mmCIF file of C-alpha atoms and ligand atoms in Angstrom:
data_model
loop_
_atom_site.group_PDB
_atom_site.id
_atom_site.type_symbol
_atom_site.label_atom_id
_atom_site.label_comp_id
_atom_site.label_asym_id
_atom_site.label_seq_id
_atom_site.Cartn_x
_atom_site.Cartn_y
_atom_site.Cartn_z
ATOM 1 C CA MET I 16 31.270 -3.865 -13.133
ATOM 2 C CA GLN I 17 28.321 -5.225 -15.227
ATOM 3 C CA ARG I 18 26.415 -2.720 -16.960
ATOM 4 C CA ILE I 19 22.600 -2.848 -15.876
ATOM 5 C CA GLY I 20 19.412 -2.227 -17.915
ATOM 6 C CA PHE I 21 16.654 -1.607 -15.500
ATOM 7 C CA ILE I 22 12.972 -1.397 -16.844
ATOM 8 C CA GLY I 23 9.989 -0.328 -14.653
ATOM 9 C CA LEU I 24 10.774 2.622 -12.488
ATOM 10 C CA GLY I 25 7.690 2.950 -10.364
ATOM 11 C CA LEU I 26 7.024 3.016 -6.562
ATOM 12 C CA MET I 27 9.330 0.266 -6.202
ATOM 13 C CA GLY I 28 11.634 0.399 -9.282
ATOM 14 C CA GLU I 29 12.604 3.774 -8.770
ATOM 15 C CA PRO I 30 14.415 3.661 -5.369
ATOM 16 C CA MET I 31 15.854 0.206 -6.321
ATOM 17 C CA ALA I 32 17.384 1.823 -9.281
ATOM 18 C CA ALA I 33 18.633 4.749 -7.251
ATOM 19 C CA ASN I 34 20.505 2.434 -4.924
ATOM 20 C CA LEU I 35 22.146 0.720 -7.891
ATOM 21 C CA VAL I 36 23.264 4.042 -9.281
ATOM 22 C CA LYS I 37 24.735 5.120 -5.821
ATOM 23 C CA ALA I 38 26.567 1.795 -5.525
ATOM 24 C CA GLY I 39 28.406 2.851 -8.707
ATOM 25 C CA TYR I 40 26.782 0.754 -11.508
ATOM 26 C CA GLU I 41 26.263 2.077 -14.976
ATOM 27 C CA LEU I 42 22.404 2.105 -15.489
ATOM 28 C CA TYR I 43 20.262 2.213 -18.599
ATOM 29 C CA VAL I 44 16.809 2.797 -17.586
ATOM 30 C CA TYR I 45 13.343 2.564 -19.227
ATOM 31 C CA ASP I 46 9.772 3.237 -18.181
ATOM 32 C CA ARG I 47 6.849 4.122 -20.358
ATOM 33 C CA ASN I 48 6.310 7.317 -18.149
ATOM 34 C CA GLN I 49 8.945 9.836 -18.971
ATOM 35 C CA GLU I 50 8.916 11.611 -15.603
ATOM 36 C CA GLN I 51 10.135 8.283 -13.935
ATOM 37 C CA MET I 52 13.091 8.134 -16.347
ATOM 38 C CA ASP I 53 13.842 11.838 -15.770
ATOM 39 C CA ALA I 54 14.138 11.104 -12.017
ATOM 40 C CA LEU I 55 16.849 8.566 -12.530
ATOM 41 C CA ALA I 56 18.600 10.527 -15.219
ATOM 42 C CA ALA I 57 18.989 13.184 -12.752
ATOM 43 C CA LEU I 58 20.967 10.890 -10.544
ATOM 44 C CA GLY I 59 23.268 9.684 -13.265
ATOM 45 C CA ALA I 60 21.417 6.865 -15.136
ATOM 46 C CA THR I 61 20.884 6.894 -19.002
ATOM 47 C CA ALA I 62 17.417 6.976 -20.137
ATOM 48 C CA VAL I 63 16.841 4.791 -23.169
ATOM 49 C CA GLU I 64 13.760 4.522 -25.484
ATOM 50 C CA ASN I 65 12.489 1.027 -25.183
ATOM 51 C CA GLY I 66 13.311 -2.632 -23.530
ATOM 52 C CA ARG I 67 15.384 -3.443 -26.839
ATOM 53 C CA ALA I 68 17.739 -0.515 -26.244
ATOM 54 C CA ALA I 69 18.022 -1.275 -22.509
ATOM 55 C CA ALA I 70 19.073 -4.847 -23.500
ATOM 56 C CA GLU I 71 21.662 -3.756 -26.182
ATOM 57 C CA ALA I 72 23.270 -1.428 -23.766
ATOM 58 C CA SER I 73 23.669 -3.689 -20.646
ATOM 59 C CA ASP I 74 25.112 -7.156 -19.416
ATOM 60 C CA VAL I 75 22.220 -7.800 -17.022
ATOM 61 C CA ILE I 76 18.763 -6.773 -17.657
ATOM 62 C CA LEU I 77 16.383 -6.182 -14.582
ATOM 63 C CA THR I 78 12.633 -5.685 -14.711
ATOM 64 C CA MET I 79 10.226 -4.413 -12.011
ATOM 65 C CA LEU I 80 6.722 -4.119 -13.599
ATOM 66 C CA PRO I 81 3.255 -4.765 -12.293
ATOM 67 C CA ASN I 82 2.176 -8.072 -13.722
ATOM 68 C CA SER I 83 2.714 -11.045 -16.053
ATOM 69 C CA PRO I 84 1.289 -9.164 -19.303
ATOM 70 C CA HIS I 85 3.573 -6.277 -18.584
ATOM 71 C CA VAL I 86 6.529 -8.309 -18.367
ATOM 72 C CA LYS I 87 5.710 -10.235 -21.385
ATOM 73 C CA GLU I 88 4.944 -7.090 -23.353
ATOM 74 C CA VAL I 89 8.324 -5.636 -22.318
ATOM 75 C CA VAL I 90 10.466 -8.611 -23.000
ATOM 76 C CA LEU I 91 8.474 -10.461 -25.959
ATOM 77 C CA GLY I 92 6.828 -7.459 -27.395
ATOM 78 C CA GLU I 93 7.586 -5.225 -30.163
ATOM 79 C CA SER I 94 11.071 -3.334 -29.586
ATOM 80 C CA GLY I 95 11.196 -5.433 -26.497
ATOM 81 C CA VAL I 96 14.193 -7.058 -24.501
ATOM 82 C CA LEU I 97 14.066 -10.075 -26.622
ATOM 83 C CA GLU I 98 15.083 -8.135 -29.914
ATOM 84 C CA GLY I 99 18.038 -6.559 -28.215
ATOM 85 C CA VAL I 100 19.833 -9.484 -26.210
ATOM 86 C CA LYS I 101 22.911 -11.656 -27.028
ATOM 87 C CA ASP I 102 24.446 -14.892 -25.969
ATOM 88 C CA GLY I 103 25.738 -14.603 -22.318
ATOM 89 C CA GLN I 104 23.500 -11.889 -20.768
ATOM 90 C CA PHE I 105 21.279 -12.337 -17.701
ATOM 91 C CA PHE I 106 17.795 -11.416 -17.183
ATOM 92 C CA VAL I 107 16.276 -10.924 -13.662
ATOM 93 C CA ASP I 108 12.694 -10.257 -13.431
ATOM 94 C CA MET I 109 12.049 -8.663 -9.971
ATOM 95 C CA SER I 110 8.336 -7.986 -10.403
ATOM 96 C CA SER I 111 5.735 -10.413 -8.796
ATOM 97 C CA ILE I 112 3.930 -12.272 -11.705
ATOM 98 C CA ALA I 113 2.490 -15.691 -12.395
ATOM 99 C CA PRO I 114 5.121 -18.477 -12.078
ATOM 100 C CA LEU I 115 4.024 -19.933 -15.345
ATOM 101 C CA ALA I 116 4.546 -16.555 -17.168
ATOM 102 C CA ALA I 117 8.275 -16.459 -15.561
ATOM 103 C CA GLN I 118 8.793 -19.723 -17.096
ATOM 104 C CA GLU I 119 7.510 -18.714 -20.539
ATOM 105 C CA VAL I 120 9.739 -15.590 -20.778
ATOM 106 C CA SER I 121 12.685 -17.445 -19.469
ATOM 107 C CA GLU I 122 12.196 -20.024 -22.336
ATOM 108 C CA ALA I 123 12.120 -17.351 -25.027
ATOM 109 C CA LEU I 124 15.422 -15.691 -23.709
ATOM 110 C CA ALA I 125 17.086 -19.127 -23.346
ATOM 111 C CA ALA I 126 16.515 -19.650 -26.945
ATOM 112 C CA LYS I 127 19.092 -16.518 -27.459
ATOM 113 C CA GLY I 128 21.618 -17.708 -24.743
ATOM 114 C CA VAL I 129 20.281 -15.636 -22.050
ATOM 115 C CA VAL I 130 20.163 -16.959 -18.551
ATOM 116 C CA SER I 131 17.020 -15.929 -16.415
ATOM 117 C CA PHE I 132 16.115 -15.442 -12.912
ATOM 118 C CA ASP I 133 12.852 -14.805 -11.396
ATOM 119 C CA ALA I 134 13.459 -12.589 -8.091
ATOM 120 C CA PRO I 135 10.290 -11.175 -6.717
ATOM 121 C CA VAL I 136 10.688 -9.013 -3.455
ATOM 122 C CA SER I 137 9.067 -8.327 -0.052
ATOM 123 C CA GLY I 138 9.417 -5.573 1.897
ATOM 124 C CA GLY I 139 7.626 -2.396 0.308
ATOM 125 C CA VAL I 140 8.742 1.077 -0.612
ATOM 126 C CA GLU I 141 10.448 1.606 2.709
ATOM 127 C CA LYS I 142 12.655 -1.139 2.286
ATOM 128 C CA ALA I 143 13.233 -0.661 -1.385
ATOM 129 C CA LYS I 144 14.635 3.023 -0.351
ATOM 130 C CA ALA I 145 16.734 1.448 2.589
ATOM 131 C CA GLY I 146 18.120 -1.385 0.205
ATOM 132 C CA THR I 147 16.886 -3.935 2.830
ATOM 133 C CA LEU I 148 14.306 -5.881 0.460
ATOM 134 C CA ALA I 149 13.848 -9.852 1.000
ATOM 135 C CA PHE I 150 14.442 -11.345 -2.500
ATOM 136 C CA MET I 151 13.255 -14.915 -3.174
ATOM 137 C CA VAL I 152 14.795 -16.239 -6.333
ATOM 138 C CA GLY I 153 14.431 -18.901 -8.810
ATOM 139 C CA GLY I 154 16.844 -19.956 -11.299
ATOM 140 C CA PRO I 155 19.993 -21.981 -12.111
ATOM 141 C CA GLU I 156 22.287 -22.400 -9.076
ATOM 142 C CA GLU I 157 25.457 -22.426 -11.384
ATOM 143 C CA HIS I 158 24.943 -19.022 -12.592
ATOM 144 C CA PHE I 159 23.433 -17.471 -9.503
ATOM 145 C CA ASP I 160 26.766 -15.732 -8.379
ATOM 146 C CA ALA I 161 26.702 -13.670 -11.531
ATOM 147 C CA VAL I 162 23.741 -11.662 -10.418
ATOM 148 C CA LYS I 163 23.627 -12.240 -6.621
ATOM 149 C CA PRO I 164 25.978 -9.027 -5.885
ATOM 150 C CA ILE I 165 23.518 -6.839 -7.838
ATOM 151 C CA LEU I 166 20.689 -8.147 -5.974
ATOM 152 C CA GLU I 167 22.709 -7.845 -2.759
ATOM 153 C CA VAL I 168 22.858 -3.974 -3.273
ATOM 154 C CA MET I 169 19.108 -3.778 -2.856
ATOM 155 C CA ALA I 170 18.518 -6.479 -0.320
ATOM 156 C CA GLY I 171 18.616 -7.347 3.359
ATOM 157 C CA SER I 172 18.362 -11.044 2.159
ATOM 158 C CA VAL I 173 18.649 -13.098 -1.018
ATOM 159 C CA THR I 174 17.577 -16.578 -1.071
ATOM 160 C CA LEU I 175 17.725 -19.044 -3.713
ATOM 161 C CA VAL I 176 14.694 -21.164 -3.588
ATOM 162 C CA GLY I 177 14.803 -23.476 -6.534
ATOM 163 C CA PRO I 178 14.613 -23.337 -10.389
ATOM 164 C CA ILE I 179 12.955 -20.644 -12.562
ATOM 165 C CA GLY I 180 9.329 -20.016 -11.166
ATOM 166 C CA ALA I 181 10.291 -20.772 -7.627
ATOM 167 C CA GLY I 182 10.789 -17.427 -6.553
ATOM 168 C CA GLN I 183 7.170 -16.416 -8.099
ATOM 169 C CA THR I 184 5.741 -19.414 -6.252
ATOM 170 C CA THR I 185 7.372 -18.354 -2.854
ATOM 171 C CA LYS I 186 6.032 -14.819 -3.377
ATOM 172 C CA LEU I 187 2.480 -16.141 -3.702
ATOM 173 C CA VAL I 188 2.854 -18.079 -0.494
ATOM 174 C CA ASN I 189 4.151 -14.621 1.066
ATOM 175 C CA GLN I 190 1.230 -12.626 -0.340
ATOM 176 C CA MET I 191 -1.295 -15.247 0.826
ATOM 177 C CA ILE I 192 -0.026 -15.093 4.331
ATOM 178 C CA VAL I 193 0.230 -11.172 4.338
ATOM 179 C CA ALA I 194 -3.544 -10.706 3.196
ATOM 180 C CA ALA I 195 -4.808 -13.256 5.550
ATOM 181 C CA ASN I 196 -2.788 -11.532 8.429
ATOM 182 C CA ILE I 197 -3.996 -8.156 7.545
ATOM 183 C CA ALA I 198 -7.672 -9.190 7.149
ATOM 184 C CA VAL I 199 -7.811 -10.973 10.617
ATOM 185 C CA ILE I 200 -6.068 -7.992 12.307
ATOM 186 C CA ALA I 201 -9.079 -5.759 11.045
ATOM 187 C CA GLU I 202 -11.576 -8.462 12.011
ATOM 188 C CA ALA I 203 -10.336 -9.014 15.417
ATOM 189 C CA MET I 204 -9.894 -5.254 16.115
ATOM 190 C CA THR I 205 -13.483 -4.615 14.992
ATOM 191 C CA LEU I 206 -14.677 -7.250 17.397
ATOM 192 C CA GLY I 207 -12.644 -5.604 20.301
ATOM 193 C CA LYS I 208 -13.872 -2.300 19.359
ATOM 194 C CA LYS I 209 -17.580 -3.479 19.284
ATOM 195 C CA ALA I 210 -17.092 -4.994 22.606
ATOM 196 C CA GLY I 211 -15.877 -1.712 23.898
ATOM 197 C CA VAL I 212 -12.211 -2.051 24.466
ATOM 198 C CA ASP I 213 -9.880 0.527 22.641
ATOM 199 C CA PRO I 214 -8.092 -1.167 19.799
ATOM 200 C CA GLU I 215 -4.878 0.630 20.217
ATOM 201 C CA ARG I 216 -4.726 -0.460 23.804
ATOM 202 C CA ILE I 217 -5.324 -4.081 22.432
ATOM 203 C CA PHE I 218 -2.521 -3.612 20.106
ATOM 204 C CA LYS I 219 -0.216 -2.530 22.721
ATOM 205 C CA ALA I 220 -1.348 -5.337 24.959
ATOM 206 C CA ILE I 221 -0.624 -8.179 22.216
ATOM 207 C CA ARG I 222 2.249 -6.869 20.143
ATOM 208 C CA GLY I 223 4.786 -8.444 22.324
ATOM 209 C CA GLY I 224 3.012 -11.996 22.304
ATOM 210 C CA LEU I 225 2.251 -14.739 19.921
ATOM 211 C CA ALA I 226 0.081 -12.371 17.810
ATOM 212 C CA ALA I 227 3.097 -10.163 16.888
ATOM 213 C CA SER I 228 4.041 -9.715 13.357
ATOM 214 C CA GLN I 229 5.368 -7.298 10.787
ATOM 215 C CA CYS I 230 1.874 -6.796 9.611
ATOM 216 C CA LEU I 231 0.505 -6.006 13.001
ATOM 217 C CA GLU I 232 3.249 -3.444 13.554
ATOM 218 C CA ASP I 233 2.838 -1.879 10.021
ATOM 219 C CA LYS I 234 -1.035 -2.052 9.520
ATOM 220 C CA ALA I 235 -2.706 -1.796 12.862
ATOM 221 C CA PRO I 236 -1.362 1.830 13.423
ATOM 222 C CA ARG I 237 -2.425 2.755 9.787
ATOM 223 C CA MET I 238 -6.167 1.422 10.717
ATOM 224 C CA PHE I 239 -6.086 3.471 13.869
ATOM 225 C CA ALA I 240 -4.923 6.617 12.001
ATOM 226 C CA GLY I 241 -7.378 5.852 8.983
ATOM 227 C CA ASN I 242 -4.261 6.352 6.847
ATOM 228 C CA PHE I 243 -4.076 4.207 3.669
ATOM 229 C CA GLU I 244 -1.537 6.019 1.544
ATOM 230 C CA PRO I 245 0.367 3.215 -0.320
ATOM 231 C CA GLY I 246 2.538 1.516 0.629
ATOM 232 C CA PHE I 247 1.308 -1.779 -1.250
ATOM 233 C CA ARG I 248 -1.774 -0.999 -3.127
ATOM 234 C CA ILE I 249 -4.939 -3.081 -3.180
ATOM 235 C CA ASP I 250 -4.809 -3.605 -6.909
ATOM 236 C CA LEU I 251 -1.277 -5.035 -6.846
ATOM 237 C CA HIS I 252 -2.539 -7.293 -4.032
ATOM 238 C CA THR I 253 -5.544 -8.358 -5.887
ATOM 239 C CA LYS I 254 -3.179 -9.260 -8.570
ATOM 240 C CA ASP I 255 -1.119 -11.447 -6.427
ATOM 241 C CA LEU I 256 -4.307 -13.180 -5.245
ATOM 242 C CA ALA I 257 -5.604 -13.795 -8.761
ATOM 243 C CA ASN I 258 -2.257 -15.323 -9.703
ATOM 244 C CA ALA I 259 -2.431 -17.380 -6.380
ATOM 245 C CA LEU I 260 -5.768 -18.762 -7.335
ATOM 246 C CA GLU I 261 -4.694 -19.353 -10.940
ATOM 247 C CA THR I 262 -1.990 -21.421 -9.690
ATOM 248 C CA SER I 263 -4.111 -23.268 -7.197
ATOM 249 C CA ARG I 264 -6.484 -24.201 -9.617
ATOM 250 C CA ASN I 265 -3.776 -25.459 -12.132
ATOM 251 C CA LEU I 266 -2.570 -27.689 -9.110
ATOM 252 C CA HIS I 267 -5.961 -28.574 -7.960
ATOM 253 C CA THR I 268 -5.106 -27.327 -4.390
ATOM 254 C CA ALA I 269 -7.943 -26.037 -2.177
ATOM 255 C CA VAL I 270 -7.078 -22.526 -0.751
ATOM 256 C CA PRO I 271 -10.422 -21.486 0.830
ATOM 257 C CA LEU I 272 -9.081 -18.527 2.863
ATOM 258 C CA THR I 273 -7.462 -16.912 -0.246
ATOM 259 C CA ALA I 274 -10.715 -17.184 -2.091
ATOM 260 C CA GLN I 275 -12.385 -15.280 0.769
ATOM 261 C CA LEU I 276 -9.577 -12.658 0.889
ATOM 262 C CA MET I 277 -10.178 -12.153 -3.043
ATOM 263 C CA GLU I 278 -14.019 -11.355 -2.463
ATOM 264 C CA MET I 279 -12.977 -8.796 0.054
ATOM 265 C CA MET I 280 -10.507 -7.171 -2.398
ATOM 266 C CA GLN I 281 -13.292 -7.121 -4.918
ATOM 267 C CA ALA I 282 -15.603 -5.398 -2.671
ATOM 268 C CA LEU I 283 -12.928 -2.801 -1.759
ATOM 269 C CA THR I 284 -12.295 -2.168 -5.494
ATOM 270 C CA ASN I 285 -15.865 -1.870 -6.180
ATOM 271 C CA ASP I 286 -15.876 0.920 -3.583
ATOM 272 C CA GLY I 287 -13.053 2.770 -5.278
ATOM 273 C CA HIS I 288 -10.428 1.835 -2.805
ATOM 274 C CA ASP I 289 -8.105 -0.322 -5.194
ATOM 275 C CA GLY I 290 -5.474 2.465 -5.075
ATOM 276 C CA LEU I 291 -5.261 2.452 -1.358
ATOM 277 C CA ASP I 292 -2.643 0.455 0.929
ATOM 278 C CA HIS I 293 -3.661 -3.011 1.428
ATOM 279 C CA GLY I 294 -4.057 -2.064 5.163
ATOM 280 C CA GLY I 295 -7.280 -0.647 3.709
ATOM 281 C CA LEU I 296 -8.754 -4.233 4.103
ATOM 282 C CA ALA I 297 -9.869 -2.460 7.358
ATOM 283 C CA LEU I 298 -12.373 -0.613 5.391
ATOM 284 C CA PHE I 299 -14.214 -3.772 4.368
ATOM 285 C CA TYR I 300 -14.857 -4.684 8.049
ATOM 286 C CA GLU I 301 -15.693 -1.001 8.762
ATOM 287 C CA LYS I 302 -18.367 -1.112 6.262
ATOM 288 C CA LEU I 303 -19.525 -4.488 7.244
ATOM 289 C CA ASN I 304 -19.988 -3.653 10.825
ATOM 290 C CA SER I 305 -20.927 0.099 10.726
ATOM 291 C CA LEU I 306 -17.919 1.335 12.737
ATOM 292 C CA SER I 307 -14.612 3.097 12.368
ATOM 293 C CA LEU I 308 -11.304 1.589 13.781
ATOM 294 C CA VAL I 309 -9.917 5.123 13.659
ATOM 295 C CA ASN I 310 -8.778 6.590 17.103
ATOM 296 C CA ASP I 311 -11.945 8.167 18.825
HETATM 297 P P1 NAD N 428 4.015 0.839 -9.852
HETATM 298 O O1 NAD N 428 2.875 0.457 -10.691
HETATM 299 O O2 NAD N 428 4.287 1.788 -8.958
HETATM 300 O O3 NAD N 428 5.205 0.791 -10.983
HETATM 301 C C1 NAD N 428 5.161 0.047 -12.115
HETATM 302 C C2 NAD N 428 6.118 0.771 -13.369
HETATM 303 O O4 NAD N 428 6.160 0.008 -14.656
HETATM 304 C C3 NAD N 428 5.560 2.112 -13.622
HETATM 305 O O5 NAD N 428 6.493 3.077 -13.479
HETATM 306 C C4 NAD N 428 4.842 1.922 -15.068
HETATM 307 O O6 NAD N 428 5.076 3.301 -15.773
HETATM 308 C C5 NAD N 428 5.990 0.909 -15.515
HETATM 309 N N1 NAD N 428 5.393 0.099 -16.627
HETATM 310 C C6 NAD N 428 4.278 -0.532 -16.749
HETATM 311 N N2 NAD N 428 4.200 -1.148 -17.821
HETATM 312 C C7 NAD N 428 5.301 -0.680 -18.605
HETATM 313 C C8 NAD N 428 5.704 -1.215 -19.974
HETATM 314 N N3 NAD N 428 4.833 -1.835 -20.752
HETATM 315 N N4 NAD N 428 6.543 -0.670 -20.326
HETATM 316 C C9 NAD N 428 7.418 0.233 -19.585
HETATM 317 N N5 NAD N 428 7.152 0.678 -18.320
HETATM 318 C C10 NAD N 428 6.015 -0.063 -17.916
HETATM 319 O O7 NAD N 428 4.395 -0.684 -9.140
HETATM 320 P P2 NAD N 428 5.353 -1.111 -7.952
HETATM 321 O O8 NAD N 428 4.563 -0.823 -6.646
HETATM 322 O O9 NAD N 428 6.552 -0.526 -8.295
HETATM 323 O O10 NAD N 428 5.367 -2.577 -8.085
HETATM 324 C C11 NAD N 428 6.123 -3.378 -9.073
HETATM 325 C C12 NAD N 428 6.190 -4.774 -8.824
HETATM 326 O O11 NAD N 428 6.741 -5.049 -7.480
HETATM 327 C C13 NAD N 428 4.668 -5.529 -8.865
HETATM 328 O O12 NAD N 428 4.651 -6.694 -9.291
HETATM 329 C C14 NAD N 428 4.405 -5.644 -7.287
HETATM 330 O O13 NAD N 428 3.431 -6.458 -6.908
HETATM 331 C C15 NAD N 428 5.806 -5.710 -6.673
HETATM 332 N N6 NAD N 428 5.929 -5.339 -5.321
HETATM 333 C C16 NAD N 428 5.467 -4.080 -4.954
HETATM 334 C C17 NAD N 428 5.615 -3.694 -3.498
HETATM 335 C C18 NAD N 428 5.116 -2.427 -3.089
HETATM 336 O O14 NAD N 428 5.111 -2.155 -1.811
HETATM 337 N N7 NAD N 428 4.869 -1.336 -3.959
HETATM 338 C C19 NAD N 428 6.275 -4.642 -2.597
HETATM 339 C C20 NAD N 428 6.810 -5.797 -3.027
HETATM 340 C C21 NAD N 428 6.465 -6.248 -4.408
#
């Protein structure tokens, strides 16, 4: 069995790494937060002091970090992964970052003989715990079988979508669709409530029809309970939309809905809601229309 270096043990990384330990893999874990490493060490993983040490101890290096700068720091920075790798190793970044950053990191690692994949996920903390995440993977098809079984331990589905960077592009598409979906749920429920119809009854009436979605199932009940414990935080979704807007500008692609969603995220951040679940987009509409979607 391959030895795995796992870097980034946050809300997502911790349960994902735990599932790999349970599946019998030897894990070398690193996070700048000691408590996160202690939790994995208690399950049988070995805590190491930096990215270099994680790379030196393993055959495959996995990262699950917030954004492009964190991945670049952990891989390219001082005592980073790049200092510890050797020819024939594999690197899989499961974080959601900018496609161009994924390509940059992969090029630096390729110079040392390391094959890289970008493999962001969709599914959230519950699916990370259950080992049923959806992986969208970019990288060389001829080497995919070397890392696929590892991803499958954490996954409900693993789909190779193209060369390096393609996984991140797919994730941006996913995040645009999810943000728009949540926002329109809040917007429409606000109208329903203003018109005097109970939003929870609207939800029950429409959840079996064409408006059905996983977003509706997960986020509408949170709006009715006023419960925005993350989940997926607004600050992370803002980061994804920023990466989508940066990519769209590089490609001269008009994405007017995404631009609007970014403005809503900014207003929520200004109100101190950036640590809440992205279902908290409801708070934007509640403030705008002076009402509450919480059950009366
Ligand atoms: P998180 O903030 O909970 O965890 C990030 C972890 O990385 C933290 O433990 C932090 O200490 C560590 N870290 C940050 N910089 C570091 C560094 N330089 N060196 C070492 N450790 C460092 O984030 P998360 O919710 O686990 O998300 C991780 C990634 O997965 C993000 O890109 C996010 O967009 C994506 N994602 C999250 C969800 C979700 O529901 N939370 C769902 C799908 C995808």
